[in-house]
Amino acid sequence: MEKIQHKTVSVNGIKMHVAEIGEGPAVLFLHGFPELWYSWRHQLLYFSNKGYRAIAPDLRGYGDTEIPSEISSYTAFHIVGDLISLLDILDLEKVFLIGHDWGALIAWFFCLFRPDRIKALVNLSCELRPRNPSRKPIDCLRELLGDDYYMCRFQKPGEVEEEFASIDTAKLIIGFLSSRDTRPPCIPKEIGFHQAFAQLPATLPSWLTQEDVNYYAEKLNKNGFTGGLNYYRNMDIDAELTAPFSGCKIQVPTKFVVGELDLTYNIPGIKEYIHNGGFKKEVPSLEEVVVMEGAAHFINQEKPDQINAHIYDFIQKF
């Protein structure tokens, strides 16, 4: 870990923290919520040893990257704009792109907006969901899963931040990362996140150390959760702004990996969409879909060796 280099660069009007190691073809890793560059620690070391330049930024609003105060500063166009600027600063014409969770969603947008900068894509956990021209995403989620679904609960500024502030941050991190509940996370206001995280595992899972928890907690205690939550608060705006891309397909060579116990994979209708042709229709260059037995949501940390192999086996072909 000490060999990983850290620097801060100016991108798209903000200061971005970037971790990188190695030389060779560039691989850009995009983390999710509530994570950091650190989520890719295993991948950075593995791919640098395989002859790649492995790069993992803290995305806008996270960690040691700048945190704009306006909710409107967190659209997909802002985030992809940051990354295009990063590639330009690093003098990288094209990269292999790897995303997980919100990082995967941003990676889909990246491939939609600027496929010319991507050699190949490996996305984890979050499939591409086609834009619905007649319904806002949050309205669709409320209809399918109810007002208590966590993405719906995240919409009101300040409300969830207040709940999170009443919970020890380390407990929150353990609760998020160690969950293996495949049910859609629905947290009624009268119960709250405090109660939802009341029962934590007696011991940490084997793949998560106290040092890992402390690193996440330190950064989140410093900066809070608002930056990451603002991604969710722009879901409807992202859908509106991407209207010009309606009907456009992802044409970048793609591999998709998801855990069988991932809560995103177990949302009603998602398995059918992924396996019965809907996903392939939206991503014509989808070459592989892998469902990892016994794995949950945070697969790049839970199953690093398997994920490293899945990514390497795919990108080494290009």
mmCIF file of C-alpha atoms in Angstrom:
data_model
loop_
_atom_site.group_PDB
_atom_site.id
_atom_site.type_symbol
_atom_site.label_atom_id
_atom_site.label_comp_id
_atom_site.label_asym_id
_atom_site.label_seq_id
_atom_site.Cartn_x
_atom_site.Cartn_y
_atom_site.Cartn_z
ATOM 1 C CA MET A 1 0.000 0.000 0.000
ATOM 2 C CA GLU A 2 2.863 2.365 0.757
ATOM 3 C CA LYS A 3 3.951 2.149 -2.903
ATOM 4 C CA ILE A 4 0.688 3.726 -4.077
ATOM 5 C CA GLN A 5 1.303 7.354 -5.028
ATOM 6 C CA HIS A 6 -1.134 10.116 -4.106
ATOM 7 C CA LYS A 7 -1.543 13.518 -5.690
ATOM 8 C CA THR A 8 -4.069 16.287 -6.104
ATOM 9 C CA VAL A 9 -4.864 17.669 -9.560
ATOM 10 C CA SER A 10 -7.156 20.429 -10.825
ATOM 11 C CA VAL A 11 -9.993 19.016 -12.940
ATOM 12 C CA ASN A 12 -13.100 20.724 -14.256
ATOM 13 C CA GLY A 13 -12.982 23.490 -11.654
ATOM 14 C CA ILE A 14 -12.303 21.314 -8.576
ATOM 15 C CA LYS A 15 -9.339 19.714 -6.837
ATOM 16 C CA MET A 16 -9.309 15.922 -7.185
ATOM 17 C CA HIS A 17 -7.334 13.416 -5.138
ATOM 18 C CA VAL A 18 -5.915 10.564 -7.206
ATOM 19 C CA ALA A 19 -4.205 7.341 -6.142
ATOM 20 C CA GLU A 20 -2.117 5.528 -8.731
ATOM 21 C CA ILE A 21 0.597 2.954 -9.139
ATOM 22 C CA GLY A 22 2.363 1.189 -11.985
ATOM 23 C CA GLU A 23 3.300 1.796 -15.594
ATOM 24 C CA GLY A 24 1.707 0.604 -18.814
ATOM 25 C CA PRO A 25 -1.801 0.746 -20.282
ATOM 26 C CA ALA A 26 -4.040 2.770 -17.971
ATOM 27 C CA VAL A 27 -6.896 1.267 -15.980
ATOM 28 C CA LEU A 28 -9.267 3.771 -14.364
ATOM 29 C CA PHE A 29 -11.249 2.552 -11.337
ATOM 30 C CA LEU A 30 -14.434 4.340 -10.195
ATOM 31 C CA HIS A 31 -15.737 3.740 -6.668
ATOM 32 C CA GLY A 32 -19.292 3.824 -5.346
ATOM 33 C CA PHE A 33 -21.201 4.914 -2.230
ATOM 34 C CA PRO A 34 -20.148 5.336 0.540
ATOM 35 C CA GLU A 35 -16.614 4.568 -0.579
ATOM 36 C CA LEU A 36 -13.288 6.021 -1.708
ATOM 37 C CA TRP A 37 -10.327 5.257 -3.940
ATOM 38 C CA TYR A 38 -9.436 2.844 -1.115
ATOM 39 C CA SER A 39 -12.158 0.468 -2.284
ATOM 40 C CA TRP A 40 -9.821 -0.481 -5.138
ATOM 41 C CA ARG A 41 -6.703 -1.060 -2.984
ATOM 42 C CA HIS A 42 -6.478 -4.731 -3.978
ATOM 43 C CA GLN A 43 -6.953 -3.974 -7.669
ATOM 44 C CA LEU A 44 -4.371 -1.163 -7.706
ATOM 45 C CA LEU A 45 -1.659 -3.473 -6.409
ATOM 46 C CA TYR A 46 -2.668 -6.412 -8.608
ATOM 47 C CA PHE A 47 -2.831 -4.518 -11.899
ATOM 48 C CA SER A 48 0.358 -2.576 -11.269
ATOM 49 C CA ASN A 49 2.094 -5.946 -10.875
ATOM 50 C CA LYS A 50 0.515 -7.096 -14.145
ATOM 51 C CA GLY A 51 2.061 -4.240 -16.115
ATOM 52 C CA TYR A 52 -0.740 -1.681 -15.980
ATOM 53 C CA ARG A 53 -0.982 1.887 -14.736
ATOM 54 C CA ALA A 54 -3.751 1.609 -12.146
ATOM 55 C CA ILE A 55 -5.569 4.852 -11.275
ATOM 56 C CA ALA A 56 -8.306 5.377 -8.667
ATOM 57 C CA PRO A 57 -9.583 8.867 -7.846
ATOM 58 C CA ASP A 58 -11.790 9.974 -5.018
ATOM 59 C CA LEU A 59 -14.783 11.077 -7.062
ATOM 60 C CA ARG A 60 -16.314 14.544 -6.705
ATOM 61 C CA GLY A 61 -17.732 14.949 -3.207
ATOM 62 C CA TYR A 62 -15.722 12.110 -1.658
ATOM 63 C CA GLY A 63 -12.625 11.738 0.485
ATOM 64 C CA ASP A 64 -9.823 14.171 -0.288
ATOM 65 C CA THR A 65 -11.450 15.474 -3.467
ATOM 66 C CA GLU A 66 -13.237 18.802 -3.335
ATOM 67 C CA ILE A 67 -16.879 18.811 -2.218
ATOM 68 C CA PRO A 68 -18.968 21.444 -4.048
ATOM 69 C CA SER A 69 -21.774 22.799 -1.897
ATOM 70 C CA GLU A 70 -24.542 22.909 -4.512
ATOM 71 C CA ILE A 71 -26.607 19.787 -5.174
ATOM 72 C CA SER A 72 -26.752 20.792 -8.830
ATOM 73 C CA SER A 73 -22.960 20.312 -9.073
ATOM 74 C CA TYR A 74 -23.282 16.520 -8.959
ATOM 75 C CA THR A 75 -24.901 15.596 -12.269
ATOM 76 C CA ALA A 76 -23.482 12.803 -14.400
ATOM 77 C CA PHE A 77 -22.136 15.461 -16.754
ATOM 78 C CA HIS A 78 -20.127 17.028 -13.926
ATOM 79 C CA ILE A 79 -18.685 13.690 -12.837
ATOM 80 C CA VAL A 80 -17.807 12.502 -16.344
ATOM 81 C CA GLY A 81 -16.422 15.966 -17.048
ATOM 82 C CA ASP A 82 -14.090 15.571 -14.073
ATOM 83 C CA LEU A 83 -12.865 12.257 -15.444
ATOM 84 C CA ILE A 84 -12.314 13.513 -18.990
ATOM 85 C CA SER A 85 -10.313 16.383 -17.524
ATOM 86 C CA LEU A 86 -8.332 13.882 -15.447
ATOM 87 C CA LEU A 87 -7.451 11.825 -18.527
ATOM 88 C CA ASP A 88 -6.339 14.959 -20.342
ATOM 89 C CA ILE A 89 -4.134 16.051 -17.431
ATOM 90 C CA LEU A 90 -2.594 12.580 -17.227
ATOM 91 C CA ASP A 91 -2.102 12.619 -21.016
ATOM 92 C CA LEU A 92 -4.189 9.478 -21.509
ATOM 93 C CA GLU A 93 -6.010 9.142 -24.816
ATOM 94 C CA LYS A 94 -7.865 5.968 -23.811
ATOM 95 C CA VAL A 95 -8.262 3.841 -20.692
ATOM 96 C CA PHE A 96 -9.759 0.583 -19.551
ATOM 97 C CA LEU A 97 -12.696 1.603 -17.348
ATOM 98 C CA ILE A 98 -13.800 -0.306 -14.242
ATOM 99 C CA GLY A 99 -16.770 0.770 -12.127
ATOM 100 C CA HIS A 100 -18.652 -0.429 -9.067
ATOM 101 C CA ASP A 101 -21.962 0.765 -7.602
ATOM 102 C CA TRP A 102 -22.270 4.513 -8.378
ATOM 103 C CA GLY A 103 -18.912 4.204 -10.091
ATOM 104 C CA ALA A 104 -20.554 1.704 -12.447
ATOM 105 C CA LEU A 105 -23.439 4.082 -13.121
ATOM 106 C CA ILE A 106 -20.972 6.872 -13.891
ATOM 107 C CA ALA A 107 -19.053 4.440 -16.127
ATOM 108 C CA TRP A 108 -22.218 3.780 -18.158
ATOM 109 C CA PHE A 109 -22.638 7.534 -18.617
ATOM 110 C CA PHE A 110 -18.943 7.852 -19.516
ATOM 111 C CA CYS A 111 -19.304 5.225 -22.234
ATOM 112 C CA LEU A 112 -22.476 6.876 -23.504
ATOM 113 C CA PHE A 113 -20.978 10.378 -23.629
ATOM 114 C CA ARG A 114 -17.375 9.656 -24.667
ATOM 115 C CA PRO A 115 -16.883 6.105 -25.960
ATOM 116 C CA ASP A 116 -13.851 7.374 -27.871
ATOM 117 C CA ARG A 117 -11.887 7.505 -24.596
ATOM 118 C CA ILE A 118 -12.636 3.905 -23.492
ATOM 119 C CA LYS A 119 -10.872 0.740 -24.660
ATOM 120 C CA ALA A 120 -13.155 -1.642 -22.775
ATOM 121 C CA LEU A 121 -15.456 -1.602 -19.754
ATOM 122 C CA VAL A 122 -15.860 -3.952 -16.790
ATOM 123 C CA ASN A 123 -18.763 -2.922 -14.572
ATOM 124 C CA LEU A 124 -19.614 -4.463 -11.228
ATOM 125 C CA SER A 125 -22.975 -4.742 -9.465
ATOM 126 C CA CYS A 126 -25.052 -2.050 -11.221
ATOM 127 C CA GLU A 127 -26.461 -2.834 -14.643
ATOM 128 C CA LEU A 128 -27.381 -0.182 -17.197
ATOM 129 C CA ARG A 129 -31.016 0.777 -16.793
ATOM 130 C CA PRO A 130 -32.521 2.356 -19.902
ATOM 131 C CA ARG A 131 -33.881 5.862 -19.652
ATOM 132 C CA ASN A 132 -37.668 6.019 -19.391
ATOM 133 C CA PRO A 133 -38.796 9.077 -21.375
ATOM 134 C CA SER A 134 -42.176 9.218 -19.630
ATOM 135 C CA ARG A 135 -41.283 8.550 -15.970
ATOM 136 C CA LYS A 136 -38.724 10.009 -13.579
ATOM 137 C CA PRO A 137 -36.422 7.408 -11.973
ATOM 138 C CA ILE A 138 -37.405 8.278 -8.398
ATOM 139 C CA ASP A 139 -41.116 8.059 -9.256
ATOM 140 C CA CYS A 140 -40.501 4.606 -10.727
ATOM 141 C CA LEU A 141 -38.660 3.515 -7.579
ATOM 142 C CA ARG A 142 -41.420 4.848 -5.315
ATOM 143 C CA GLU A 143 -44.007 2.923 -7.313
ATOM 144 C CA LEU A 144 -41.969 -0.305 -7.297
ATOM 145 C CA LEU A 145 -40.462 -0.245 -3.801
ATOM 146 C CA GLY A 146 -42.250 2.481 -1.824
ATOM 147 C CA ASP A 147 -41.345 5.772 -0.175
ATOM 148 C CA ASP A 148 -39.158 4.006 2.396
ATOM 149 C CA TYR A 149 -36.744 2.622 -0.207
ATOM 150 C CA TYR A 150 -33.325 4.034 0.630
ATOM 151 C CA MET A 151 -32.858 5.938 -2.659
ATOM 152 C CA CYS A 152 -36.185 7.662 -2.055
ATOM 153 C CA ARG A 153 -35.233 8.401 1.559
ATOM 154 C CA PHE A 154 -31.977 9.986 0.326
ATOM 155 C CA GLN A 155 -33.774 12.649 -1.720
ATOM 156 C CA LYS A 156 -34.518 15.294 0.930
ATOM 157 C CA PRO A 157 -31.392 17.356 1.653
ATOM 158 C CA GLY A 158 -30.203 17.151 5.229
ATOM 159 C CA GLU A 159 -32.655 14.536 6.449
ATOM 160 C CA VAL A 160 -30.490 11.446 6.066
ATOM 161 C CA GLU A 161 -27.357 13.392 6.998
ATOM 162 C CA GLU A 162 -28.990 14.152 10.346
ATOM 163 C CA GLU A 163 -29.767 10.477 10.897
ATOM 164 C CA PHE A 164 -26.246 9.408 9.918
ATOM 165 C CA ALA A 165 -24.763 12.017 12.279
ATOM 166 C CA SER A 166 -26.451 10.266 15.213
ATOM 167 C CA ILE A 167 -24.721 6.961 14.390
ATOM 168 C CA ASP A 168 -21.086 6.106 14.924
ATOM 169 C CA THR A 169 -19.515 6.342 11.468
ATOM 170 C CA ALA A 170 -17.547 3.125 11.906
ATOM 171 C CA LYS A 171 -20.805 1.300 12.627
ATOM 172 C CA LEU A 172 -22.336 2.786 9.494
ATOM 173 C CA ILE A 173 -19.413 1.579 7.389
ATOM 174 C CA ILE A 174 -19.603 -1.914 8.858
ATOM 175 C CA GLY A 175 -23.356 -1.959 8.312
ATOM 176 C CA PHE A 176 -23.089 -0.898 4.688
ATOM 177 C CA LEU A 177 -20.155 -3.083 3.685
ATOM 178 C CA SER A 178 -21.017 -6.273 5.562
ATOM 179 C CA SER A 179 -24.723 -6.513 4.703
ATOM 180 C CA ARG A 180 -25.791 -9.682 2.923
ATOM 181 C CA ASP A 181 -29.506 -8.968 3.021
ATOM 182 C CA THR A 182 -30.864 -9.372 -0.505
ATOM 183 C CA ARG A 183 -34.105 -7.530 0.225
ATOM 184 C CA PRO A 184 -34.492 -3.966 -1.090
ATOM 185 C CA PRO A 185 -33.305 -1.673 1.732
ATOM 186 C CA CYS A 186 -36.453 0.018 3.018
ATOM 187 C CA ILE A 187 -36.033 2.132 6.148
ATOM 188 C CA PRO A 188 -39.215 3.813 7.438
ATOM 189 C CA LYS A 189 -38.671 7.198 9.066
ATOM 190 C CA GLU A 190 -40.180 5.972 12.328
ATOM 191 C CA ILE A 191 -37.510 3.246 12.479
ATOM 192 C CA GLY A 192 -34.656 5.198 10.984
ATOM 193 C CA PHE A 193 -31.176 4.191 9.928
ATOM 194 C CA HIS A 194 -30.103 4.106 13.566
ATOM 195 C CA GLN A 195 -32.336 1.117 14.194
ATOM 196 C CA ALA A 196 -31.516 -0.427 10.827
ATOM 197 C CA PHE A 197 -27.827 -0.516 11.804
ATOM 198 C CA ALA A 198 -28.455 -1.538 15.426
ATOM 199 C CA GLN A 199 -27.531 -5.187 14.891
ATOM 200 C CA LEU A 200 -24.065 -5.535 13.418
ATOM 201 C CA PRO A 201 -22.122 -8.777 12.970
ATOM 202 C CA ALA A 202 -20.269 -9.879 16.100
ATOM 203 C CA THR A 203 -17.036 -9.944 14.126
ATOM 204 C CA LEU A 204 -15.946 -8.252 10.924
ATOM 205 C CA PRO A 205 -16.086 -10.342 7.747
ATOM 206 C CA SER A 206 -12.722 -11.869 6.893
ATOM 207 C CA TRP A 207 -12.188 -9.478 3.983
ATOM 208 C CA LEU A 208 -12.741 -6.299 6.041
ATOM 209 C CA THR A 209 -10.256 -5.225 8.721
ATOM 210 C CA GLN A 210 -10.590 -2.660 11.480
ATOM 211 C CA GLU A 211 -7.904 -0.670 9.675
ATOM 212 C CA ASP A 212 -10.138 -0.569 6.584
ATOM 213 C CA VAL A 213 -13.119 0.578 8.643
ATOM 214 C CA ASN A 214 -11.043 3.252 10.351
ATOM 215 C CA TYR A 215 -9.809 4.651 7.029
ATOM 216 C CA TYR A 216 -13.331 5.060 5.683
ATOM 217 C CA ALA A 217 -14.595 6.456 8.976
ATOM 218 C CA GLU A 218 -11.794 9.019 9.213
ATOM 219 C CA LYS A 219 -12.598 10.471 5.787
ATOM 220 C CA LEU A 220 -16.363 10.417 6.320
ATOM 221 C CA ASN A 221 -16.067 11.975 9.763
ATOM 222 C CA LYS A 222 -14.104 14.791 8.158
ATOM 223 C CA ASN A 223 -16.381 15.446 5.187
ATOM 224 C CA GLY A 224 -19.731 13.802 5.907
ATOM 225 C CA PHE A 225 -21.996 11.970 3.470
ATOM 226 C CA THR A 226 -23.595 14.877 1.597
ATOM 227 C CA GLY A 227 -21.321 14.717 -1.460
ATOM 228 C CA GLY A 228 -22.152 11.075 -2.111
ATOM 229 C CA LEU A 229 -25.843 11.561 -1.336
ATOM 230 C CA ASN A 230 -26.026 14.341 -3.920
ATOM 231 C CA TYR A 231 -25.467 11.761 -6.680
ATOM 232 C CA TYR A 232 -28.815 10.217 -5.711
ATOM 233 C CA ARG A 233 -30.425 13.664 -5.572
ATOM 234 C CA ASN A 234 -29.545 14.224 -9.229
ATOM 235 C CA MET A 235 -31.035 11.003 -10.580
ATOM 236 C CA ASP A 236 -34.122 12.751 -11.957
ATOM 237 C CA ILE A 237 -32.040 15.609 -13.352
ATOM 238 C CA ASP A 238 -29.648 13.146 -14.997
ATOM 239 C CA ALA A 239 -32.607 11.492 -16.701
ATOM 240 C CA GLU A 240 -33.840 14.864 -17.934
ATOM 241 C CA LEU A 241 -30.441 16.056 -19.145
ATOM 242 C CA THR A 242 -29.707 12.825 -21.015
ATOM 243 C CA ALA A 243 -32.844 13.121 -23.166
ATOM 244 C CA PRO A 244 -30.664 13.790 -26.248
ATOM 245 C CA PHE A 245 -29.121 10.337 -25.736
ATOM 246 C CA SER A 246 -32.434 8.456 -25.713
ATOM 247 C CA GLY A 247 -32.121 5.336 -27.803
ATOM 248 C CA CYS A 248 -28.302 5.461 -27.876
ATOM 249 C CA LYS A 249 -26.607 2.184 -27.035
ATOM 250 C CA ILE A 250 -23.377 1.351 -25.204
ATOM 251 C CA GLN A 251 -20.972 0.318 -27.972
ATOM 252 C CA VAL A 252 -17.860 -0.216 -25.829
ATOM 253 C CA PRO A 253 -16.750 -3.856 -25.322
ATOM 254 C CA THR A 254 -18.266 -4.728 -21.950
ATOM 255 C CA LYS A 255 -18.173 -7.343 -19.211
ATOM 256 C CA PHE A 256 -20.606 -7.271 -16.294
ATOM 257 C CA VAL A 257 -20.067 -8.987 -12.942
ATOM 258 C CA VAL A 258 -22.555 -9.168 -10.071
ATOM 259 C CA GLY A 259 -22.848 -11.145 -6.836
ATOM 260 C CA GLU A 260 -25.792 -13.503 -6.492
ATOM 261 C CA LEU A 261 -26.481 -11.975 -3.058
ATOM 262 C CA ASP A 262 -26.186 -8.395 -4.304
ATOM 263 C CA LEU A 263 -29.264 -6.406 -3.335
ATOM 264 C CA THR A 264 -29.235 -4.704 -6.763
ATOM 265 C CA TYR A 265 -29.392 -8.100 -8.495
ATOM 266 C CA ASN A 266 -32.393 -9.113 -6.388
ATOM 267 C CA ILE A 267 -34.590 -6.079 -7.121
ATOM 268 C CA PRO A 268 -37.805 -7.350 -8.766
ATOM 269 C CA GLY A 269 -37.367 -7.683 -12.526
ATOM 270 C CA ILE A 270 -33.595 -7.162 -12.647
ATOM 271 C CA LYS A 271 -32.572 -10.808 -13.134
ATOM 272 C CA GLU A 272 -35.026 -11.133 -16.007
ATOM 273 C CA TYR A 273 -33.735 -7.914 -17.564
ATOM 274 C CA ILE A 274 -30.107 -9.034 -17.312
ATOM 275 C CA HIS A 275 -30.567 -12.603 -18.556
ATOM 276 C CA ASN A 276 -33.507 -12.439 -20.976
ATOM 277 C CA GLY A 277 -32.170 -10.013 -23.557
ATOM 278 C CA GLY A 278 -33.090 -6.581 -22.221
ATOM 279 C CA PHE A 279 -29.591 -5.778 -20.976
ATOM 280 C CA LYS A 280 -27.956 -6.977 -24.194
ATOM 281 C CA LYS A 281 -30.330 -4.769 -26.193
ATOM 282 C CA GLU A 282 -29.059 -1.683 -24.352
ATOM 283 C CA VAL A 283 -25.422 -2.842 -24.435
ATOM 284 C CA PRO A 284 -24.928 -4.539 -27.827
ATOM 285 C CA SER A 285 -21.203 -4.994 -27.121
ATOM 286 C CA LEU A 286 -21.903 -6.876 -23.890
ATOM 287 C CA GLU A 287 -19.619 -9.906 -24.189
ATOM 288 C CA GLU A 288 -19.875 -11.542 -20.757
ATOM 289 C CA VAL A 289 -22.209 -11.610 -17.764
ATOM 290 C CA VAL A 290 -20.888 -13.269 -14.610
ATOM 291 C CA VAL A 291 -22.955 -14.002 -11.495
ATOM 292 C CA MET A 292 -20.608 -14.771 -8.611
ATOM 293 C CA GLU A 293 -21.919 -17.440 -6.279
ATOM 294 C CA GLY A 294 -22.024 -16.494 -2.608
ATOM 295 C CA ALA A 295 -20.922 -12.891 -3.214
ATOM 296 C CA ALA A 296 -22.812 -9.782 -2.109
ATOM 297 C CA HIS A 297 -22.618 -6.143 -3.200
ATOM 298 C CA PHE A 298 -19.070 -4.999 -2.420
ATOM 299 C CA ILE A 299 -17.479 -7.723 -4.527
ATOM 300 C CA ASN A 300 -14.255 -5.931 -5.415
ATOM 301 C CA GLN A 301 -13.400 -5.957 -1.706
ATOM 302 C CA GLU A 302 -15.127 -9.194 -0.683
ATOM 303 C CA LYS A 303 -13.710 -11.314 -3.517
ATOM 304 C CA PRO A 304 -10.648 -9.389 -4.739
ATOM 305 C CA ASP A 305 -8.781 -12.340 -6.256
ATOM 306 C CA GLN A 306 -11.774 -13.445 -8.318
ATOM 307 C CA ILE A 307 -12.616 -9.904 -9.386
ATOM 308 C CA ASN A 308 -9.015 -9.227 -10.354
ATOM 309 C CA ALA A 309 -9.041 -12.349 -12.522
ATOM 310 C CA HIS A 310 -12.370 -11.434 -14.128
ATOM 311 C CA ILE A 311 -11.121 -7.954 -15.007
ATOM 312 C CA TYR A 312 -7.703 -9.088 -16.209
ATOM 313 C CA ASP A 313 -9.046 -11.945 -18.330
ATOM 314 C CA PHE A 314 -11.252 -9.457 -20.161
ATOM 315 C CA ILE A 315 -9.043 -6.408 -20.663
ATOM 316 C CA GLN A 316 -5.930 -8.351 -21.643
ATOM 317 C CA LYS A 317 -7.714 -9.259 -24.899
ATOM 318 C CA PHE A 318 -7.635 -5.651 -26.115
#
